PDB file of C-alpha atoms and ligand atoms in Angstrom:
ATOM      1  CA  MET A 722     181.049 150.616 -75.767  1.00  0.00           C
ATOM      2  CA  PRO A 723     184.296 149.894 -77.630  1.00  0.00           C
ATOM      3  CA  TYR A 724     186.888 152.648 -77.517  1.00  0.00           C
ATOM      4  CA  GLN A 725     186.574 154.861 -80.594  1.00  0.00           C
ATOM      5  CA  PRO A 726     189.432 157.333 -80.728  1.00  0.00           C
ATOM      6  CA  LEU A 727     188.721 160.380 -82.888  1.00  0.00           C
ATOM      7  CA  ILE A 728     191.472 161.998 -84.941  1.00  0.00           C
ATOM      8  CA  ALA A 729     191.161 165.735 -85.569  1.00  0.00           C
ATOM      9  CA  PRO A 730     193.880 166.990 -87.931  1.00  0.00           C
ATOM     10  CA  SER A 731     194.740 170.654 -87.444  1.00  0.00           C
ATOM     11  CA  ILE A 732     194.733 172.721 -90.604  1.00  0.00           C
ATOM     12  CA  LEU A 733     197.244 175.043 -88.936  1.00  0.00           C
ATOM     13  CA  SER A 734     199.911 172.850 -90.546  1.00  0.00           C
ATOM     14  CA  ALA A 735     198.164 172.816 -93.926  1.00  0.00           C
ATOM     15  CA  ASP A 736     198.728 175.205 -96.822  1.00  0.00           C
ATOM     16  CA  PHE A 737     196.377 178.118 -96.022  1.00  0.00           C
ATOM     17  CA  ALA A 738     196.270 179.125 -99.693  1.00  0.00           C
ATOM     18  CA  ARG A 739     194.789 175.739-100.635  1.00  0.00           C
ATOM     19  CA  LEU A 740     192.529 174.788 -97.762  1.00  0.00           C
ATOM     20  CA  ASP A 741     189.906 172.967 -99.829  1.00  0.00           C
ATOM     21  CA  ARG A 742     192.531 170.723-101.406  1.00  0.00           C
ATOM     22  CA  GLU A 743     194.293 170.220 -98.083  1.00  0.00           C
ATOM     23  CA  ILE A 744     191.033 169.037 -96.513  1.00  0.00           C
ATOM     24  CA  ASP A 745     190.379 166.728 -99.474  1.00  0.00           C
ATOM     25  CA  ARG A 746     193.688 165.010 -98.683  1.00  0.00           C
ATOM     26  CA  ILE A 747     192.400 163.711 -95.329  1.00  0.00           C
ATOM     27  CA  PRO A 748     189.184 161.733 -95.897  1.00  0.00           C
ATOM     28  CA  ALA A 749     190.048 159.540 -92.879  1.00  0.00           C
ATOM     29  CA  ALA A 750     189.786 162.505 -90.482  1.00  0.00           C
ATOM     30  CA  ASP A 751     186.991 162.361 -87.912  1.00  0.00           C
ATOM     31  CA  TRP A 752     186.898 166.108 -87.258  1.00  0.00           C
ATOM     32  CA  ILE A 753     188.618 169.112 -88.829  1.00  0.00           C
ATOM     33  CA  HIS A 754     190.419 171.164 -86.152  1.00  0.00           C
ATOM     34  CA  VAL A 755     190.556 174.909 -86.832  1.00  0.00           C
ATOM     35  CA  ASP A 756     192.976 176.954 -84.700  1.00  0.00           C
ATOM     36  CA  VAL A 757     191.837 180.525 -84.125  1.00  0.00           C
ATOM     37  CA  MET A 758     194.475 182.835 -82.606  1.00  0.00           C
ATOM     38  CA  ASP A 759     194.091 186.529 -81.949  1.00  0.00           C
ATOM     39  CA  GLY A 760     197.640 187.763 -81.329  1.00  0.00           C
ATOM     40  CA  HIS A 761     196.671 188.632 -77.719  1.00  0.00           C
ATOM     41  CA  PHE A 762     195.809 185.432 -75.858  1.00  0.00           C
ATOM     42  CA  VAL A 763     198.674 183.790 -77.760  1.00  0.00           C
ATOM     43  CA  PRO A 764     201.612 185.384 -79.597  1.00  0.00           C
ATOM     44  CA  ASN A 765     200.356 184.361 -83.031  1.00  0.00           C
ATOM     45  CA  LEU A 766     197.538 185.404 -85.333  1.00  0.00           C
ATOM     46  CA  THR A 767     195.750 182.964 -87.624  1.00  0.00           C
ATOM     47  CA  ILE A 768     192.226 183.069 -88.973  1.00  0.00           C
ATOM     48  CA  GLY A 769     188.795 184.306 -87.962  1.00  0.00           C
ATOM     49  CA  ALA A 770     185.158 183.401 -88.411  1.00  0.00           C
ATOM     50  CA  PRO A 771     184.907 184.189 -92.175  1.00  0.00           C
ATOM     51  CA  VAL A 772     187.664 181.675 -92.960  1.00  0.00           C
ATOM     52  CA  ALA A 773     186.139 179.135 -90.558  1.00  0.00           C
ATOM     53  CA  ALA A 774     182.844 179.557 -92.422  1.00  0.00           C
ATOM     54  CA  ALA A 775     184.660 178.985 -95.730  1.00  0.00           C
ATOM     55  CA  VAL A 776     186.215 175.788 -94.329  1.00  0.00           C
ATOM     56  CA  GLY A 777     182.788 174.660 -93.179  1.00  0.00           C
ATOM     57  CA  ARG A 778     181.455 175.093 -96.705  1.00  0.00           C
ATOM     58  CA  VAL A 779     184.039 172.769 -98.268  1.00  0.00           C
ATOM     59  CA  THR A 780     183.724 169.812 -95.897  1.00  0.00           C
ATOM     60  CA  ASP A 781     180.995 167.595 -94.497  1.00  0.00           C
ATOM     61  CA  LYS A 782     183.166 166.671 -91.542  1.00  0.00           C
ATOM     62  CA  PRO A 783     182.444 168.134 -88.114  1.00  0.00           C
ATOM     63  CA  MET A 784     184.379 171.391 -87.713  1.00  0.00           C
ATOM     64  CA  ASP A 785     186.083 171.752 -84.354  1.00  0.00           C
ATOM     65  CA  CYS A 786     187.073 175.365 -83.661  1.00  0.00           C
ATOM     66  CA  HIS A 787     189.735 175.953 -80.994  1.00  0.00           C
ATOM     67  CA  LEU A 788     189.604 179.572 -79.893  1.00  0.00           C
ATOM     68  CA  MET A 789     192.901 180.830 -78.483  1.00  0.00           C
ATOM     69  CA  ILE A 790     191.498 184.315 -78.032  1.00  0.00           C
ATOM     70  CA  GLU A 791     190.643 186.879 -75.377  1.00  0.00           C
ATOM     71  CA  ASP A 792     187.023 187.658 -74.590  1.00  0.00           C
ATOM     72  CA  PRO A 793     185.475 184.414 -75.912  1.00  0.00           C
ATOM     73  CA  VAL A 794     181.998 185.435 -74.754  1.00  0.00           C
ATOM     74  CA  ARG A 795     182.108 188.149 -77.397  1.00  0.00           C
ATOM     75  CA  TRP A 796     183.337 185.999 -80.293  1.00  0.00           C
ATOM     76  CA  ALA A 797     182.390 182.352 -79.704  1.00  0.00           C
ATOM     77  CA  GLY A 798     178.910 182.719 -81.212  1.00  0.00           C
ATOM     78  CA  ASP A 799     180.408 183.756 -84.553  1.00  0.00           C
ATOM     79  CA  TYR A 800     182.057 180.336 -84.850  1.00  0.00           C
ATOM     80  CA  ALA A 801     178.808 178.552 -84.072  1.00  0.00           C
ATOM     81  CA  ASP A 802     177.200 180.696 -86.784  1.00  0.00           C
ATOM     82  CA  ALA A 803     180.112 179.761 -89.095  1.00  0.00           C
ATOM     83  CA  GLY A 804     178.943 176.155 -88.868  1.00  0.00           C
ATOM     84  CA  ALA A 805     181.193 174.751 -86.155  1.00  0.00           C
ATOM     85  CA  PHE A 806     180.088 171.479 -84.628  1.00  0.00           C
ATOM     86  CA  ASN A 807     182.144 172.199 -81.516  1.00  0.00           C
ATOM     87  CA  VAL A 808     183.702 175.418 -80.234  1.00  0.00           C
ATOM     88  CA  THR A 809     186.371 175.182 -77.549  1.00  0.00           C
ATOM     89  CA  PHE A 810     187.532 178.270 -75.651  1.00  0.00           C
ATOM     90  CA  HIS A 811     190.142 178.748 -72.946  1.00  0.00           C
ATOM     91  CA  VAL A 812     189.064 179.035 -69.319  1.00  0.00           C
ATOM     92  CA  GLU A 813     192.026 181.380 -68.729  1.00  0.00           C
ATOM     93  CA  ALA A 814     190.383 183.886 -71.092  1.00  0.00           C
ATOM     94  CA  ALA A 815     186.785 183.567 -69.902  1.00  0.00           C
ATOM     95  CA  GLU A 816     185.416 185.483 -66.944  1.00  0.00           C
ATOM     96  CA  ASP A 817     182.357 183.227 -66.870  1.00  0.00           C
ATOM     97  CA  PRO A 818     183.041 179.969 -68.754  1.00  0.00           C
ATOM     98  CA  ARG A 819     179.535 178.697 -67.997  1.00  0.00           C
ATOM     99  CA  ALA A 820     178.031 181.686 -69.819  1.00  0.00           C
ATOM    100  CA  VAL A 821     180.119 180.975 -72.938  1.00  0.00           C
ATOM    101  CA  ALA A 822     179.099 177.296 -72.906  1.00  0.00           C
ATOM    102  CA  ASP A 823     175.430 178.241 -72.474  1.00  0.00           C
ATOM    103  CA  LEU A 824     175.649 180.718 -75.342  1.00  0.00           C
ATOM    104  CA  LEU A 825     177.075 178.035 -77.645  1.00  0.00           C
ATOM    105  CA  HIS A 826     174.452 175.506 -76.612  1.00  0.00           C
ATOM    106  CA  ALA A 827     171.710 178.044 -77.271  1.00  0.00           C
ATOM    107  CA  LYS A 828     173.015 178.183 -80.849  1.00  0.00           C
ATOM    108  CA  GLY A 829     172.885 174.397 -81.166  1.00  0.00           C
ATOM    109  CA  CYS A 830     176.668 174.037 -81.025  1.00  0.00           C
ATOM    110  CA  ARG A 831     178.763 171.874 -78.733  1.00  0.00           C
ATOM    111  CA  ALA A 832     180.964 173.620 -76.182  1.00  0.00           C
ATOM    112  CA  GLY A 833     184.449 172.746 -74.999  1.00  0.00           C
ATOM    113  CA  ILE A 834     186.736 174.268 -72.400  1.00  0.00           C
ATOM    114  CA  SER A 835     190.507 174.215 -72.673  1.00  0.00           C
ATOM    115  CA  VAL A 836     193.381 174.496 -70.212  1.00  0.00           C
ATOM    116  CA  LYS A 837     196.943 175.545 -70.990  1.00  0.00           C
ATOM    117  CA  PRO A 838     199.746 173.249 -69.700  1.00  0.00           C
ATOM    118  CA  GLY A 839     200.195 175.294 -66.515  1.00  0.00           C
ATOM    119  CA  THR A 840     196.490 175.523 -65.627  1.00  0.00           C
ATOM    120  CA  ALA A 841     195.080 173.033 -63.118  1.00  0.00           C
ATOM    121  CA  VAL A 842     191.773 171.322 -63.892  1.00  0.00           C
ATOM    122  CA  GLU A 843     190.450 170.972 -60.341  1.00  0.00           C
ATOM    123  CA  PRO A 844     188.919 174.488 -60.197  1.00  0.00           C
ATOM    124  CA  TYR A 845     186.908 173.669 -63.329  1.00  0.00           C
ATOM    125  CA  LEU A 846     185.526 170.239 -62.470  1.00  0.00           C
ATOM    126  CA  ASP A 847     182.177 171.822 -61.562  1.00  0.00           C
ATOM    127  CA  LEU A 848     181.824 172.834 -65.211  1.00  0.00           C
ATOM    128  CA  LEU A 849     181.846 169.244 -66.458  1.00  0.00           C
ATOM    129  CA  GLU A 850     178.048 169.038 -66.329  1.00  0.00           C
ATOM    130  CA  HIS A 851     177.847 172.063 -68.623  1.00  0.00           C
ATOM    131  CA  VAL A 852     180.318 171.219 -71.394  1.00  0.00           C
ATOM    132  CA  ASP A 853     180.770 168.522 -74.044  1.00  0.00           C
ATOM    133  CA  LEU A 854     184.548 168.427 -74.192  1.00  0.00           C
ATOM    134  CA  VAL A 855     187.662 169.320 -72.224  1.00  0.00           C
ATOM    135  CA  LEU A 856     190.808 170.088 -74.201  1.00  0.00           C
ATOM    136  CA  VAL A 857     194.068 169.536 -72.339  1.00  0.00           C
ATOM    137  CA  MET A 858     196.843 171.425 -74.123  1.00  0.00           C
ATOM    138  CA  SER A 859     200.054 169.411 -74.326  1.00  0.00           C
ATOM    139  CA  VAL A 860     202.109 172.369 -75.610  1.00  0.00           C
ATOM    140  CA  GLU A 861     201.885 176.095 -74.916  1.00  0.00           C
ATOM    141  CA  PRO A 862     199.190 177.239 -77.353  1.00  0.00           C
ATOM    142  CA  GLY A 863     200.303 179.404 -80.245  1.00  0.00           C
ATOM    143  CA  PHE A 864     202.259 177.289 -82.684  1.00  0.00           C
ATOM    144  CA  GLY A 865     202.286 173.900 -84.347  1.00  0.00           C
ATOM    145  CA  GLY A 866     205.315 171.629 -84.365  1.00  0.00           C
ATOM    146  CA  GLN A 867     206.232 171.840 -80.648  1.00  0.00           C
ATOM    147  CA  SER A 868     207.229 168.938 -78.402  1.00  0.00           C
ATOM    148  CA  PHE A 869     204.633 167.014 -76.408  1.00  0.00           C
ATOM    149  CA  MET A 870     204.602 167.703 -72.637  1.00  0.00           C
ATOM    150  CA  PRO A 871     203.888 164.330 -70.952  1.00  0.00           C
ATOM    151  CA  GLU A 872     203.336 165.950 -67.533  1.00  0.00           C
ATOM    152  CA  VAL A 873     199.872 167.155 -68.640  1.00  0.00           C
ATOM    153  CA  LEU A 874     198.686 163.537 -68.689  1.00  0.00           C
ATOM    154  CA  ASP A 875     198.099 163.712 -64.911  1.00  0.00           C
ATOM    155  CA  LYS A 876     195.291 166.172 -65.702  1.00  0.00           C
ATOM    156  CA  VAL A 877     193.900 163.777 -68.293  1.00  0.00           C
ATOM    157  CA  ARG A 878     193.835 160.997 -65.680  1.00  0.00           C
ATOM    158  CA  THR A 879     192.052 163.275 -63.195  1.00  0.00           C
ATOM    159  CA  LEU A 880     189.444 164.198 -65.806  1.00  0.00           C
ATOM    160  CA  ARG A 881     188.974 160.591 -66.933  1.00  0.00           C
ATOM    161  CA  GLU A 882     188.299 159.527 -63.351  1.00  0.00           C
ATOM    162  CA  GLU A 883     185.849 162.381 -62.688  1.00  0.00           C
ATOM    163  CA  ILE A 884     183.963 161.951 -65.970  1.00  0.00           C
ATOM    164  CA  ASP A 885     183.636 158.186 -65.495  1.00  0.00           C
ATOM    165  CA  ARG A 886     182.708 158.458 -61.820  1.00  0.00           C
ATOM    166  CA  ARG A 887     179.976 161.004 -62.589  1.00  0.00           C
ATOM    167  CA  ARG A 888     178.964 159.070 -65.738  1.00  0.00           C
ATOM    168  CA  LEU A 889     179.166 162.183 -67.876  1.00  0.00           C
ATOM    169  CA  ASP A 890     179.150 162.370 -71.647  1.00  0.00           C
ATOM    170  CA  VAL A 891     182.221 164.595 -71.946  1.00  0.00           C
ATOM    171  CA  LEU A 892     185.086 163.968 -74.357  1.00  0.00           C
ATOM    172  CA  ILE A 893     188.718 164.516 -73.406  1.00  0.00           C
ATOM    173  CA  GLN A 894     190.784 166.035 -76.189  1.00  0.00           C
ATOM    174  CA  ILE A 895     194.535 166.512 -76.338  1.00  0.00           C
ATOM    175  CA  ASP A 896     196.352 168.987 -78.589  1.00  0.00           C
ATOM    176  CA  GLY A 897     200.043 169.609 -79.184  1.00  0.00           C
ATOM    177  CA  GLY A 898     202.888 167.339 -80.218  1.00  0.00           C
ATOM    178  CA  ILE A 899     200.664 164.348 -80.926  1.00  0.00           C
ATOM    179  CA  ASP A 900     202.310 161.872 -83.283  1.00  0.00           C
ATOM    180  CA  ALA A 901     202.621 158.112 -83.764  1.00  0.00           C
ATOM    181  CA  ARG A 902     204.919 157.971 -80.725  1.00  0.00           C
ATOM    182  CA  THR A 903     203.019 160.180 -78.230  1.00  0.00           C
ATOM    183  CA  ILE A 904     199.468 159.158 -79.062  1.00  0.00           C
ATOM    184  CA  GLY A 905     199.744 155.869 -77.175  1.00  0.00           C
ATOM    185  CA  GLU A 906     200.460 157.352 -73.743  1.00  0.00           C
ATOM    186  CA  SER A 907     197.710 159.954 -74.298  1.00  0.00           C
ATOM    187  CA  ALA A 908     195.180 157.271 -75.165  1.00  0.00           C
ATOM    188  CA  ALA A 909     196.259 155.144 -72.202  1.00  0.00           C
ATOM    189  CA  ALA A 910     195.772 158.157 -69.895  1.00  0.00           C
ATOM    190  CA  GLY A 911     192.178 158.486 -71.093  1.00  0.00           C
ATOM    191  CA  CYS A 912     191.979 160.801 -74.123  1.00  0.00           C
ATOM    192  CA  ASP A 913     189.187 160.398 -76.678  1.00  0.00           C
ATOM    193  CA  VAL A 914     190.009 163.030 -79.308  1.00  0.00           C
ATOM    194  CA  PHE A 915     193.493 163.660 -80.685  1.00  0.00           C
ATOM    195  CA  VAL A 916     194.503 166.811 -82.528  1.00  0.00           C
ATOM    196  CA  ALA A 917     197.504 166.434 -84.813  1.00  0.00           C
ATOM    197  CA  GLY A 918     198.868 169.131 -87.086  1.00  0.00           C
ATOM    198  CA  SER A 919     202.471 168.606 -88.125  1.00  0.00           C
ATOM    199  CA  ALA A 920     202.297 164.816 -87.735  1.00  0.00           C
ATOM    200  CA  VAL A 921     199.482 164.635 -90.292  1.00  0.00           C
ATOM    201  CA  TYR A 922     200.395 167.365 -92.764  1.00  0.00           C
ATOM    202  CA  GLY A 923     204.130 166.712 -92.437  1.00  0.00           C
ATOM    203  CA  ALA A 924     203.658 163.057 -93.394  1.00  0.00           C
ATOM    204  CA  PRO A 925     204.234 161.925 -96.988  1.00  0.00           C
ATOM    205  CA  ASP A 926     200.706 160.458 -96.888  1.00  0.00           C
ATOM    206  CA  PRO A 927     198.558 162.483 -94.450  1.00  0.00           C
ATOM    207  CA  ASP A 928     195.567 160.169 -94.722  1.00  0.00           C
ATOM    208  CA  ALA A 929     197.651 157.066 -93.971  1.00  0.00           C
ATOM    209  CA  MET A 930     199.084 158.884 -90.934  1.00  0.00           C
ATOM    210  CA  ILE A 931     195.551 159.398 -89.589  1.00  0.00           C
ATOM    211  CA  GLU A 932     195.014 155.621 -89.753  1.00  0.00           C
ATOM    212  CA  THR A 933     198.363 155.057 -88.044  1.00  0.00           C
ATOM    213  CA  LEU A 934     197.407 157.456 -85.254  1.00  0.00           C
ATOM    214  CA  ARG A 935     193.990 155.878 -84.773  1.00  0.00           C
ATOM    215  CA  ALA A 936     195.525 152.394 -84.622  1.00  0.00           C
ATOM    216  CA  GLY A 937     198.123 153.646 -82.133  1.00  0.00           C
ATOM    217  CA  ALA A 938     195.407 155.002 -79.833  1.00  0.00           C
ATOM    218  CA  ARG A 939     193.366 151.783 -80.091  1.00  0.00           C
ATOM    219  CA  ASP A 940     196.351 149.538 -79.375  1.00  0.00           C
ATOM    220  CA  ALA A 941     197.291 151.560 -76.313  1.00  0.00           C
ATOM    221  CA  ARG A 942     193.808 151.178 -74.808  1.00  0.00           C
ATOM    222  CA  ALA A 943     193.355 147.501 -75.740  1.00  0.00           C
TER     223      ALA A 943
HETATM  224  C1  DX5 B2044     198.637 174.927 -81.047  1.00  0.00           C
HETATM  225  C2  DX5 B2044     197.360 174.465 -81.715  1.00  0.00           C
HETATM  226  C3  DX5 B2044     197.437 173.094 -82.227  1.00  0.00           C
HETATM  227  C4  DX5 B2044     198.505 172.855 -83.260  1.00  0.00           C
HETATM  228  C5  DX5 B2044     199.002 171.470 -83.070  1.00  0.00           C
HETATM  229  O1  DX5 B2044     198.409 176.062 -80.316  1.00  0.00           O
HETATM  230  O2  DX5 B2044     196.268 174.533 -80.814  1.00  0.00           O
HETATM  231  O3  DX5 B2044     196.168 172.623 -82.675  1.00  0.00           O
HETATM  232  O4  DX5 B2044     198.060 172.987 -84.583  1.00  0.00           O
HETATM  233  O5  DX5 B2044     200.084 171.256 -83.898  1.00  0.00           O
HETATM  234  P1  DX5 B2044     201.061 170.025 -83.699  1.00  0.00           P
HETATM  235  O6  DX5 B2044     200.233 168.787 -83.829  1.00  0.00           O
HETATM  236  O7  DX5 B2044     202.049 170.208 -84.770  1.00  0.00           O
HETATM  237  O8  DX5 B2044     201.657 170.146 -82.305  1.00  0.00           O
HETATM  238 ZN1   ZN B2045     194.375 173.528 -81.454  1.00  0.00          ZN
END
């Protein structure tokens, strides 16, 4: 199958007072990435399930919820109910990541696990059979507009090798500091899905930037 990089703009960098219009500005997006922060797991507070549900109502695009929250087993189901296509939670916050993934699947929603920059992936490779996506954070979660940390790409390479060797249908996503310059090395390392907040919404033409990012990922893998 030809490489089909997916671009998931993060609405964290959009104008929260005008979310419907901000989403209308990015018809080229593959997924809409929604960053949920609880002020405990990360030192920032954003939005919750009611706003995610409102986002889901104004777009036909798959909604990708990234939960940067404590106790995901308690809250993840609300995001599936809000219409998410995929819900990703952090393994650092989950006592039993498998249980959270199973709960999401039981609701007909995809499940992703995420690791912060300092968290190794090896202890979680056994979970690959039970999830649809692994999100490798390339900044410390909490804020948009930070600089890309290239050292996390070793984890991407490890995951790529494992997923291919075991012939699994698991996507590798990267999030944090992705722009026209950093997307190439991420794609070359093996990423499939690219979250970009400030690069997209900070561009004069956000939709054109999505095309630029997608082309950058394709070129790097060609
Ligand atoms: C950070 C969030 C990201 C953020 C990315 O904790 O998970 O999704 O919006 O923003 P940029 O692309 O600006 O690094
Ligand atoms: Zn995110």
